[in-house]
GROMACS .gro file of C-alpha atoms in nm:
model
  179
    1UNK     CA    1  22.985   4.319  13.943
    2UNK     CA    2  22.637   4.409  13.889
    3UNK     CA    3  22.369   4.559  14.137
    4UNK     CA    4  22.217   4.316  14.328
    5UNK     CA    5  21.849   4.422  14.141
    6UNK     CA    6  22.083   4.426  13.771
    7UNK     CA    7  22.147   4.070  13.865
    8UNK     CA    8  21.807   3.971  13.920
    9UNK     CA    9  21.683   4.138  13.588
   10UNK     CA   10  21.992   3.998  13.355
   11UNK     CA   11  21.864   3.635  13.504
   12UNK     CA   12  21.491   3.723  13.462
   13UNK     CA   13  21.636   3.852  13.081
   14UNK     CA   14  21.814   3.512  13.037
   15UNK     CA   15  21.560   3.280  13.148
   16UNK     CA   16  21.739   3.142  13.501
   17UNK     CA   17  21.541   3.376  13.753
   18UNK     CA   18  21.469   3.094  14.080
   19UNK     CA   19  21.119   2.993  13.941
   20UNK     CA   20  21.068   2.833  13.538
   21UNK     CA   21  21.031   3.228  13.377
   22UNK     CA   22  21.026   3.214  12.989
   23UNK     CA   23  21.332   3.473  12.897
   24UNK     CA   24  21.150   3.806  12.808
   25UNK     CA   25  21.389   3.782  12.477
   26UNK     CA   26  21.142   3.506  12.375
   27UNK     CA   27  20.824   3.664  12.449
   28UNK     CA   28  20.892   3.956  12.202
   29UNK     CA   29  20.995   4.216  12.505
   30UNK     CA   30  21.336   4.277  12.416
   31UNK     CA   31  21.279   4.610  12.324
   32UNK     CA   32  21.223   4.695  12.732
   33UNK     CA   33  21.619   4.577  12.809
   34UNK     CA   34  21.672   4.816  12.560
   35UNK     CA   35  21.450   5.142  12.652
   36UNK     CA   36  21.460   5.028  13.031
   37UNK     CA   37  21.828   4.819  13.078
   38UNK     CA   38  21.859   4.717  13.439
   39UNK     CA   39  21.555   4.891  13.592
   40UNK     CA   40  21.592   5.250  13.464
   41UNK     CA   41  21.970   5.273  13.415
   42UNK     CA   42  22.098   5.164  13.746
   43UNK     CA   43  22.400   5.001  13.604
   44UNK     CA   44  22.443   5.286  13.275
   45UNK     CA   45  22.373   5.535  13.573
   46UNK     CA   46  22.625   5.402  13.802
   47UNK     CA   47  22.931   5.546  13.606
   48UNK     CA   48  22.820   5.864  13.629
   49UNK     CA   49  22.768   5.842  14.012
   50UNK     CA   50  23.128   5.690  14.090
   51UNK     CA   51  23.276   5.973  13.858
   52UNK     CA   52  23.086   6.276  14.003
   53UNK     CA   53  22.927   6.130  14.297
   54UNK     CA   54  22.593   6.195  14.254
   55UNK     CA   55  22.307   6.022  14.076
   56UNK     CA   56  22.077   6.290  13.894
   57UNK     CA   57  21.773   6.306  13.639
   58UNK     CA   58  22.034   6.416  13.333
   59UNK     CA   59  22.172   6.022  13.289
   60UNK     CA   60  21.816   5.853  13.349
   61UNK     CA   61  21.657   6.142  13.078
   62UNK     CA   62  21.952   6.106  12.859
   63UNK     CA   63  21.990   5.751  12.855
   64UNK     CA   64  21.608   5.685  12.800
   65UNK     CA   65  21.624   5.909  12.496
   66UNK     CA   66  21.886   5.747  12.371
   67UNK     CA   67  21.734   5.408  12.451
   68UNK     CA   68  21.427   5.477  12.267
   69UNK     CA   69  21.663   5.564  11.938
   70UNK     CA   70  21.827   5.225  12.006
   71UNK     CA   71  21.490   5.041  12.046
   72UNK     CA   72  21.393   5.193  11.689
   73UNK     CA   73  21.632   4.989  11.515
   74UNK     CA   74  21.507   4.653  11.664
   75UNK     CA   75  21.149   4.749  11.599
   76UNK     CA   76  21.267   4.857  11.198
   77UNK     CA   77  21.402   4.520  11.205
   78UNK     CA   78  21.081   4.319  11.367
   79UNK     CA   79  20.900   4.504  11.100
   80UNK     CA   80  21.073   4.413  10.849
   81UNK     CA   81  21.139   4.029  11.002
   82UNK     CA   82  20.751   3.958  11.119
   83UNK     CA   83  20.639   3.740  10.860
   84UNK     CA   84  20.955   3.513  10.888
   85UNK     CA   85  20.933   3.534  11.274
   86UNK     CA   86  20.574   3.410  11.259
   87UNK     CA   87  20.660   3.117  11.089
   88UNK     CA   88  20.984   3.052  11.297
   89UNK     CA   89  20.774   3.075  11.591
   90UNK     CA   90  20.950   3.397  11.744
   91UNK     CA   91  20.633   3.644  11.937
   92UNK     CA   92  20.788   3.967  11.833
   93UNK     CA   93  20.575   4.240  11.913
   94UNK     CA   94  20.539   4.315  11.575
   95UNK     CA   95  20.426   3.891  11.528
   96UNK     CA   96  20.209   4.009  11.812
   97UNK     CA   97  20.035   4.303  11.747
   98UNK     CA   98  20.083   4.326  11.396
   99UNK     CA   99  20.182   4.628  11.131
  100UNK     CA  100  19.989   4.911  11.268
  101UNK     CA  101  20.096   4.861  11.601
  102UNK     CA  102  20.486   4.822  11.568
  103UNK     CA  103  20.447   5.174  11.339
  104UNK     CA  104  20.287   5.378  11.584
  105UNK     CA  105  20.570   5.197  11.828
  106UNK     CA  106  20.833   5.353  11.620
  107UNK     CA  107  20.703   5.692  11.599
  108UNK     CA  108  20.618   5.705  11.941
  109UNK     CA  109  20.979   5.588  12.025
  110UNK     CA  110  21.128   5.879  11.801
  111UNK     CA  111  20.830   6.147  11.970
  112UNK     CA  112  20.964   6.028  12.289
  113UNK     CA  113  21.336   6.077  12.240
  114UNK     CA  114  21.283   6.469  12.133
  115UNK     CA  115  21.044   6.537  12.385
  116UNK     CA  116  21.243   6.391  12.696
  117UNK     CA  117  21.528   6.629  12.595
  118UNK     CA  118  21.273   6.882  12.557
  119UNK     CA  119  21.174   6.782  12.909
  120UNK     CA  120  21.495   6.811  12.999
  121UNK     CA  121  21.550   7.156  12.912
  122UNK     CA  122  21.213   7.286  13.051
  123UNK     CA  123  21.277   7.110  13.399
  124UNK     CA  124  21.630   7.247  13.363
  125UNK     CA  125  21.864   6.939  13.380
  126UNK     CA  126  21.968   7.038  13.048
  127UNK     CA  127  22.116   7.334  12.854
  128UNK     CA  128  21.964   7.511  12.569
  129UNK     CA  129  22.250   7.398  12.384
  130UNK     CA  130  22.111   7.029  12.406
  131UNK     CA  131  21.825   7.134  12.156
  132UNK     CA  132  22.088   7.124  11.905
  133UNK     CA  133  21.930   6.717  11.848
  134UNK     CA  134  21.636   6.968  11.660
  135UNK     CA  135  21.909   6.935  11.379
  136UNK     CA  136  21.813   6.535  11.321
  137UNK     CA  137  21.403   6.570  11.272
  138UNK     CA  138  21.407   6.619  10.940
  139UNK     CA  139  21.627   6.281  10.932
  140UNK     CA  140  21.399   6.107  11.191
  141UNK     CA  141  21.053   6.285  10.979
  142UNK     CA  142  21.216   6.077  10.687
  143UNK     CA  143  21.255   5.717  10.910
  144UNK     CA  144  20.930   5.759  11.043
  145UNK     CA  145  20.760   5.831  10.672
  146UNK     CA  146  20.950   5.496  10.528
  147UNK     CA  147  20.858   5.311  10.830
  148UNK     CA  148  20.456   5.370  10.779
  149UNK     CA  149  20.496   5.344  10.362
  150UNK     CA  150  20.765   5.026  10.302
  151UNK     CA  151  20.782   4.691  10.400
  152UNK     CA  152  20.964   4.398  10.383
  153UNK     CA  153  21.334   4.413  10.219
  154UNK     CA  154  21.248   4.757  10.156
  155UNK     CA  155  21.286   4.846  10.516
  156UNK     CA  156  21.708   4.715  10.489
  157UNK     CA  157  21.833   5.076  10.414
  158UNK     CA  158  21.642   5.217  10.726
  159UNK     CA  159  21.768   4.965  10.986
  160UNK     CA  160  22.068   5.189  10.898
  161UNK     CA  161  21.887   5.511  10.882
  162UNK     CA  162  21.766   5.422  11.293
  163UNK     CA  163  22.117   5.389  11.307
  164UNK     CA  164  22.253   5.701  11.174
  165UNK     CA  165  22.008   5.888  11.354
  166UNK     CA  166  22.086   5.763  11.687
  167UNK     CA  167  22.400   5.835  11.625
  168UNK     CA  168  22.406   6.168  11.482
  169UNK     CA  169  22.104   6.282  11.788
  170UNK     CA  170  22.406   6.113  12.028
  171UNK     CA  171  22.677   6.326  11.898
  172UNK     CA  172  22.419   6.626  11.892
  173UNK     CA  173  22.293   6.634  12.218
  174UNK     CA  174  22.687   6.534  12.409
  175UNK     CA  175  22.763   6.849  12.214
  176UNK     CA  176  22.515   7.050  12.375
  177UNK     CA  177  22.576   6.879  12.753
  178UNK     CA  178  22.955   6.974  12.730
  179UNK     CA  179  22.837   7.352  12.577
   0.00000   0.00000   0.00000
């Protein structure tokens, strides 16, 4: 079952809060389940408390860094999708706000998955060893580059590039927790 506030934020995400609430999916704020699922972690968070029992700042960091590496791959693909969401009716940010905005979105989502690790390490809920994620900037310098110089079908092969560097920034930085 999911925390009382998870429950009320899944029905606000679906659309079937108590009041007539238009389903944040269709207002072009999905990427906030992502970044921010069930109010700052509390049900990604909750595993770690029942196995260690304690809630600390190293799940909430971590998972918002990771998050933000998820929520790049929707915004490659809004970017890519806008002009056929416009005309479908769907108010992606990117339909919103337009090119220049949903680029600066993605590069601030990539600056802000390096630097909350970095955080992480200076406030000391993280090892040294978790600055091993350094490895993936030249990979996320070249997503960032082809997000603010393609468009379009262009953008396909970086929808999997997001991808790969999530996951090779996940694999990096569970490396350096366990070290």
């Amino acid at each position: 079952p999911l925390h009382p506030v998870g429950e009320r934020a899944e029905a606000a995400l679906e659309g079937h809060a108590l009041q007539r609430v238009e389903p944040i999916v269709h207002a072009g704020l999905r990427h906030a389940q992502v970044v921010f699922p069930e109010e700052l972690g509390i049900g990604q968070t909750g595993s770690e408390h029942f196995l260690v029992a304690r809630k600390d700042g190293r799940a909430v960091i971590g998972g918002l860094a990771i998050g933000a590496l998820a929520t790049m791959i929707l915004v490659v693909n809004n970017l890519r999708d806008r002009e056929n969401d416009a005309r479908v009716g769907k108010r992606t940010l990117a339909v919103r706000f337009g090119v220049r905005f949903t680029q600066a979105e993605y590069i601030f989502l990539c600056l802000a998955a390096y630097g909350l690790v970095a955080l992480g390490i200076i406030m000391g809920i993280f090892s040294r060893w978790t600055s091993l994620v350094a490895l993936t900037v030249p990979f996320a310098v070249l997503e960032c580059r082809a997000i603010l110089t393609k468009d379009g079908g262009a953008l396909n092969p970086h929808l999997g590039g997001a991808a790969r560097l999530e996951l090779l920034f996940g694999v990096l930085f569970c490396v350096g927790v366990v070290l």
